[in-house]
mmCIF file of C-alpha atoms in Angstrom:
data_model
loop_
_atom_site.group_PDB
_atom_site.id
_atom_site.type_symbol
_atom_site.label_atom_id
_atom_site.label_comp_id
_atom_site.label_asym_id
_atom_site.label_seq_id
_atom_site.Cartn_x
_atom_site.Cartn_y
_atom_site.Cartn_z
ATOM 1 C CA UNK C 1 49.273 130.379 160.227
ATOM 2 C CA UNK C 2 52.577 129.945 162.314
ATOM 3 C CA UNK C 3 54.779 132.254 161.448
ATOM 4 C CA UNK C 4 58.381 131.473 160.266
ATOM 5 C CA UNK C 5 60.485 132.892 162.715
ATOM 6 C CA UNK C 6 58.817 131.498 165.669
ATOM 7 C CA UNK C 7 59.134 127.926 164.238
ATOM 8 C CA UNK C 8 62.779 128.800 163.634
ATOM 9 C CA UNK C 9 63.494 129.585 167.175
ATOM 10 C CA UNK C 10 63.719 125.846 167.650
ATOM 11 C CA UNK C 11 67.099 126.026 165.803
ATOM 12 C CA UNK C 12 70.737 125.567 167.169
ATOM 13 C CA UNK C 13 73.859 125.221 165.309
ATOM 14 C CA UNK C 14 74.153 122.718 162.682
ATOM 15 C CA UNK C 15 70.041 122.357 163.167
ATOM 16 C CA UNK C 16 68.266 121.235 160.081
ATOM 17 C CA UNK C 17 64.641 122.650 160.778
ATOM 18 C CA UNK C 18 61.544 121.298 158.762
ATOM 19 C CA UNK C 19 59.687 124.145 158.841
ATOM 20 C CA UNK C 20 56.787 122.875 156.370
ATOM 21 C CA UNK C 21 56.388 119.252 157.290
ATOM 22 C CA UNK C 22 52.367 118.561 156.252
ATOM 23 C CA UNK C 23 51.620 118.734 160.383
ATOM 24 C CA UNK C 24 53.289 121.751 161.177
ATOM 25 C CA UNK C 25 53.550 124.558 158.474
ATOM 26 C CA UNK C 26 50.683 125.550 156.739
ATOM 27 C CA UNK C 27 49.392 128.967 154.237
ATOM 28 C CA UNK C 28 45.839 128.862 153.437
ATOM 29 C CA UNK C 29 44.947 125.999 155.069
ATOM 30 C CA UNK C 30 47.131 123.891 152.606
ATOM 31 C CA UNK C 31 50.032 121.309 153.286
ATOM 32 C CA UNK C 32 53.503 123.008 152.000
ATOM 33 C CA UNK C 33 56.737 120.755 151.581
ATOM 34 C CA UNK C 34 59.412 123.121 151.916
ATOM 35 C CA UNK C 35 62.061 123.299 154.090
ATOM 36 C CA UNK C 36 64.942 125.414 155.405
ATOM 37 C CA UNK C 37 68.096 123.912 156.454
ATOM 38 C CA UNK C 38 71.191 126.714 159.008
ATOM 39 C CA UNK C 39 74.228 125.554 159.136
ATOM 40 C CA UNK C 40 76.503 126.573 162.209
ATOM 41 C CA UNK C 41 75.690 129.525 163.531
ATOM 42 C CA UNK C 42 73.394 129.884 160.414
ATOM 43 C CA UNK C 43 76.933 130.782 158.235
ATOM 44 C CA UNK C 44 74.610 128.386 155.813
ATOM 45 C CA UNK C 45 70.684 129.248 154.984
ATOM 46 C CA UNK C 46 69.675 127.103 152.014
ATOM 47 C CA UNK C 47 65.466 126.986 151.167
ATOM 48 C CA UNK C 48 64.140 124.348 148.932
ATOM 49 C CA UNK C 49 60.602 124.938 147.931
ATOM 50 C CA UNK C 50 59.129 121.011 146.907
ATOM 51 C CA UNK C 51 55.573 121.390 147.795
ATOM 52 C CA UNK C 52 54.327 119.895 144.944
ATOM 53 C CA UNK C 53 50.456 118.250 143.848
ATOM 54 C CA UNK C 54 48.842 117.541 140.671
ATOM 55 C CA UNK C 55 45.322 117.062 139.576
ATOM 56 C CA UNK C 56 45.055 116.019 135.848
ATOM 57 C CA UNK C 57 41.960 117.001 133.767
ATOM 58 C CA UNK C 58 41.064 118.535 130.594
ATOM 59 C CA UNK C 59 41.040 122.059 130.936
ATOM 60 C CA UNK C 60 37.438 122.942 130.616
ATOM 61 C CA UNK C 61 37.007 120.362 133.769
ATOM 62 C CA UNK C 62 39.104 121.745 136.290
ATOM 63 C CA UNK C 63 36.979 123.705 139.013
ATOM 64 C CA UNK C 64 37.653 126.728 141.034
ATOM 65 C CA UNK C 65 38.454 124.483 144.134
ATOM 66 C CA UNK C 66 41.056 122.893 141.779
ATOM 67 C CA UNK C 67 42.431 125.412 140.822
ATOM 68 C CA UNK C 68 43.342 127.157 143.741
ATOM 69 C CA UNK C 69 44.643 123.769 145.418
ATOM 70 C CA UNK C 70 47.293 123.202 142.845
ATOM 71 C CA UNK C 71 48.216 126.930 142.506
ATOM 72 C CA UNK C 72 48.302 127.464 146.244
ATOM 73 C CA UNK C 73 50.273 123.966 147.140
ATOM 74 C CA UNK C 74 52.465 124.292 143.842
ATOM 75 C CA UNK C 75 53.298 127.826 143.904
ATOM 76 C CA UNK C 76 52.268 130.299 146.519
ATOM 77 C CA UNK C 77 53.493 128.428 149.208
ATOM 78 C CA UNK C 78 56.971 128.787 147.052
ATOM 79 C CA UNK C 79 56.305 132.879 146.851
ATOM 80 C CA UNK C 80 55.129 132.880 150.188
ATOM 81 C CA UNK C 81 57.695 130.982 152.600
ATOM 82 C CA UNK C 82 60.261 133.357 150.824
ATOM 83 C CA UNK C 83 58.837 136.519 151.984
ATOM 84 C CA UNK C 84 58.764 134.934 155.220
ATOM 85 C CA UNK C 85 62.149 133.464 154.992
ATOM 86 C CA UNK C 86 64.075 136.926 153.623
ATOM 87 C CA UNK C 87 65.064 137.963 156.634
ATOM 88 C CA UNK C 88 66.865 134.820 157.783
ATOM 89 C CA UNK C 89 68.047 134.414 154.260
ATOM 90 C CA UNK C 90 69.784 137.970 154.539
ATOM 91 C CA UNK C 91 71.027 137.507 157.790
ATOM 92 C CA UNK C 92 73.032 134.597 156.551
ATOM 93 C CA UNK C 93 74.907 136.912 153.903
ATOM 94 C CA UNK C 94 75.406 133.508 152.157
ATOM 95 C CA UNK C 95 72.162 131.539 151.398
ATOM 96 C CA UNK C 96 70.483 129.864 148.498
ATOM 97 C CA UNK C 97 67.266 129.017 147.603
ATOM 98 C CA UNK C 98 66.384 125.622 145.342
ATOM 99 C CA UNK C 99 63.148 125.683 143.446
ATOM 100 C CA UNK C 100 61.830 122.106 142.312
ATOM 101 C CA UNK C 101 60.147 122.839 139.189
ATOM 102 C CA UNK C 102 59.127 120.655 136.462
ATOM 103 C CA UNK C 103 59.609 119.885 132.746
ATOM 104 C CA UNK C 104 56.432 120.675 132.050
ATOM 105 C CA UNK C 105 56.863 124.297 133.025
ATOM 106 C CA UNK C 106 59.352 124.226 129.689
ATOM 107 C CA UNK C 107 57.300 122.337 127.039
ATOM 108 C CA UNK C 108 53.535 121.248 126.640
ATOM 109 C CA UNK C 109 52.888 117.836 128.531
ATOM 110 C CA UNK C 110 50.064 115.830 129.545
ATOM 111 C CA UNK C 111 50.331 117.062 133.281
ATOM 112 C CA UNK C 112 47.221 119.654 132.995
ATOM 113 C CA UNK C 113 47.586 122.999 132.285
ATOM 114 C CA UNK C 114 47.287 124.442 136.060
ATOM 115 C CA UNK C 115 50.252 121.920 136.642
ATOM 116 C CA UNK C 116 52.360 123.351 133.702
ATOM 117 C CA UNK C 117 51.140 127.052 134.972
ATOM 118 C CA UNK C 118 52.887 126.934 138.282
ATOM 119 C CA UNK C 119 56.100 125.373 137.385
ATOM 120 C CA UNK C 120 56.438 127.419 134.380
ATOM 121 C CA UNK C 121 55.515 130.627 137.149
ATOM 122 C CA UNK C 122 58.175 129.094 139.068
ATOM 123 C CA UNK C 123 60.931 129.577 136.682
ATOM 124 C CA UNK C 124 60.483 132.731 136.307
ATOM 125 C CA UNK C 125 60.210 133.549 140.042
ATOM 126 C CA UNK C 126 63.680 131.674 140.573
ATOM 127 C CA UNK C 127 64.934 134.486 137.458
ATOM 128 C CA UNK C 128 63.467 137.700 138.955
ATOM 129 C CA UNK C 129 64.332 136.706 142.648
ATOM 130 C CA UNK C 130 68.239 135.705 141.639
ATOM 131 C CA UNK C 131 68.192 139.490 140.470
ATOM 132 C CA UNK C 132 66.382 140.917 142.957
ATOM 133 C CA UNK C 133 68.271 139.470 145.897
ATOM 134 C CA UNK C 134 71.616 138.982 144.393
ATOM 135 C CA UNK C 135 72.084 141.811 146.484
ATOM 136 C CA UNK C 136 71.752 140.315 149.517
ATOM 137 C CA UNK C 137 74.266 137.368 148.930
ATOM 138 C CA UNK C 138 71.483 135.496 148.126
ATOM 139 C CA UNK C 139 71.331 132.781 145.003
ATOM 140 C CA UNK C 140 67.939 131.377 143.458
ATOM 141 C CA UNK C 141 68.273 128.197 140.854
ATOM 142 C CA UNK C 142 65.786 125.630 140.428
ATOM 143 C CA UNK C 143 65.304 122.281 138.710
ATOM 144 C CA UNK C 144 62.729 120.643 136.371
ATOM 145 C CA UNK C 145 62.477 116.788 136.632
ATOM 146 C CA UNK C 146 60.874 114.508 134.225
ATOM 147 C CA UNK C 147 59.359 111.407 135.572
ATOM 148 C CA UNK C 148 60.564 110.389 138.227
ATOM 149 C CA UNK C 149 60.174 107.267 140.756
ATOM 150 C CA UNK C 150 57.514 109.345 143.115
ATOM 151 C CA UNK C 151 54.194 108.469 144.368
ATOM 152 C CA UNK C 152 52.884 111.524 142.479
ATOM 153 C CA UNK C 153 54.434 109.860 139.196
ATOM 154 C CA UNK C 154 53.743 106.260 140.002
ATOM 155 C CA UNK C 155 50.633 106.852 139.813
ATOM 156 C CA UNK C 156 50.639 107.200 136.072
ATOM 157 C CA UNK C 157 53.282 105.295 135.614
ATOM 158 C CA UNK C 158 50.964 102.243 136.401
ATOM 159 C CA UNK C 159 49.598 102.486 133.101
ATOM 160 C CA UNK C 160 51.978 100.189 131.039
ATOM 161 C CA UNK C 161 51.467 101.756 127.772
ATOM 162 C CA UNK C 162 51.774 105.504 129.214
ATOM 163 C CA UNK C 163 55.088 104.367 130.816
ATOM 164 C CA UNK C 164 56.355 102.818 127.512
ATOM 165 C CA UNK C 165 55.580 105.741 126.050
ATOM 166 C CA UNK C 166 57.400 108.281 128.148
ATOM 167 C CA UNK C 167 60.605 105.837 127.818
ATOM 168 C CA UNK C 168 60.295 105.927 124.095
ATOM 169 C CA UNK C 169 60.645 109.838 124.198
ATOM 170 C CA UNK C 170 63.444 109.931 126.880
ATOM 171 C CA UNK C 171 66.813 109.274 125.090
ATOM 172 C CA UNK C 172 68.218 107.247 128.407
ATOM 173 C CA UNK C 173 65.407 105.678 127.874
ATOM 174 C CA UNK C 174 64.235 104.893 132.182
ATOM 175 C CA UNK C 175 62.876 107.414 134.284
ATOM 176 C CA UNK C 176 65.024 109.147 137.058
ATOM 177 C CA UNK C 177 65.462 108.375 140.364
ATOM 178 C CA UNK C 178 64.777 110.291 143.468
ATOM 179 C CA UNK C 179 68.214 110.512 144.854
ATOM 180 C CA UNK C 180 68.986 111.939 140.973
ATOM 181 C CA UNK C 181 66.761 114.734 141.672
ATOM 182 C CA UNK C 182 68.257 115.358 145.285
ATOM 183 C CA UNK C 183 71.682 115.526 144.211
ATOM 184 C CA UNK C 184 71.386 118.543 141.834
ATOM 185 C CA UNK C 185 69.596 120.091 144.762
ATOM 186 C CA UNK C 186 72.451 119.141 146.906
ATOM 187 C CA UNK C 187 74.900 120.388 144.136
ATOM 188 C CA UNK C 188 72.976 123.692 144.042
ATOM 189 C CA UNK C 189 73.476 124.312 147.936
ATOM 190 C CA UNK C 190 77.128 123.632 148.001
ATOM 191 C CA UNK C 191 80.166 126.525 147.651
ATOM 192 C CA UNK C 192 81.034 124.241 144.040
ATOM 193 C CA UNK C 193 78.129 126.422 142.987
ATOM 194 C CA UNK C 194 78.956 129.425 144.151
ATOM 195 C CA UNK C 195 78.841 131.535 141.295
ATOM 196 C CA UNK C 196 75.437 129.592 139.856
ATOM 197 C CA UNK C 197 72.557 131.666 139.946
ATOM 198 C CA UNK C 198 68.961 131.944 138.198
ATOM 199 C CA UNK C 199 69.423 128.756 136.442
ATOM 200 C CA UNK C 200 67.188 125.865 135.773
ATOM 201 C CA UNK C 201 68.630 122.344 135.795
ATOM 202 C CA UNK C 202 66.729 120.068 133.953
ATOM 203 C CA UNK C 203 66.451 116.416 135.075
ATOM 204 C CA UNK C 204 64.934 114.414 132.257
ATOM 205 C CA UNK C 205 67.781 111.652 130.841
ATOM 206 C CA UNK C 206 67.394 114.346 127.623
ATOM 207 C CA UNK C 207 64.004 114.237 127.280
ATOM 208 C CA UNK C 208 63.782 118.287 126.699
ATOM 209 C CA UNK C 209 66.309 118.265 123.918
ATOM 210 C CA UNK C 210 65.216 115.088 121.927
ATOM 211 C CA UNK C 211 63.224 116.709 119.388
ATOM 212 C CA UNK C 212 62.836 114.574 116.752
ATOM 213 C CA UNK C 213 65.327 112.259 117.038
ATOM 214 C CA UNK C 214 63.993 108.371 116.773
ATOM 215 C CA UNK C 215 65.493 105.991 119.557
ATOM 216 C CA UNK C 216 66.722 102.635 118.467
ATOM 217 C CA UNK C 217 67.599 99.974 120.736
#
């Protein structure tokens, strides 16, 4: 494994430093999409964990090697990468870190129930870290998209009936964009948000909140 603060020493002011692109970063073995961003003279530390992989079965089909895939891409590389990060993240005396969860680690979805176990395991690391670091000027927020316009989506998305179905149940009634997503992770880095900490933000054009509540057109 490389460690963290070697592949850091690559950074200069106003540096942005993918530490977890799928060549260079890895824990166990698997490809984490994370990635820490210093502003100058690392005034700025902001972390957003966004490793993120699905594998969709019944529950009673999912095998050991499944398991551990989506539970080691989903969430320990989260857990891990900010043990490693900490002391950077102190150092800075003003960082954040951005979890991207999910919706389904809120309510019950068709995702597959290792899927719904790390996000939901996600939300409440982003709850006990904002309190545990607080301390160390250090916030912790995350957000849970619905479906959005991603290769990991688009894949069931394909399916014209599942896809009419998700926009029947989404009061906005599309599914989001990327840039939607990267904008409350944006928002979440930025002094505006200062005083935000172990929140969730969901992204879901109401989908969490509809209950029952019948969309016309």
């Amino acid at each position: 494994m490389i460690h963290l603060q070697s592949k850091l020493s690559c950074l200069s002011d106003s540096d942005c430093c993918c530490v977890t692109s799928r060549c260079e970063f890895r824990i166990f073995d698997l490809p984490v999409a994370s990635f820490i961003i210093c502003g100058d003279k690392v005034e700025k530390l902001m972390q957003v964990n966004n490793a993120g992989t699905n594998r969709r079965k019944a529950m009673t089909d999912f095998t050991t090697e499944d398991y551990q895939v989506i539970m080691n891409t989903n969430l320990e590389s989260a857990f891990h990468l900010s043990q490693l990060a900490l002391p950077l993240l102190k150092n800075s005396g003003n960082a954040c870190i951005v979890n991207v969860s999910s919706v389904a680690g809120i309510i019950a979805i068709n995702s597959g129930c290792i899927y719904a176990m790390t996000k939901a395991a996600m939300n409440q690391l982003t709850k006990s870290l904002c309190c545990e670091w607080a301390k160390f000027g250090i916030r912790v927020n995350s957000v849970s998209p619905w479906y959005i316009k991603t290769p990991l989506a688009n894949q069931v998305l394909q399916n014209e009936a599942f896809a009419a179905d998700v926009l029947s149940r989404t009061p906005m009634r599309r599914v989001g964009e990327p840039h939607e997503v990267a904008s409350a992770v944006a928002f979440l880095c930025l002094p505006a948000s200062a005083y935000i900490t172990g929140q969730n933000i969901t992204i879901d054009g109401g989908f969490t909140v509809a209950g029952f509540f019948p969309l016309q057109d």
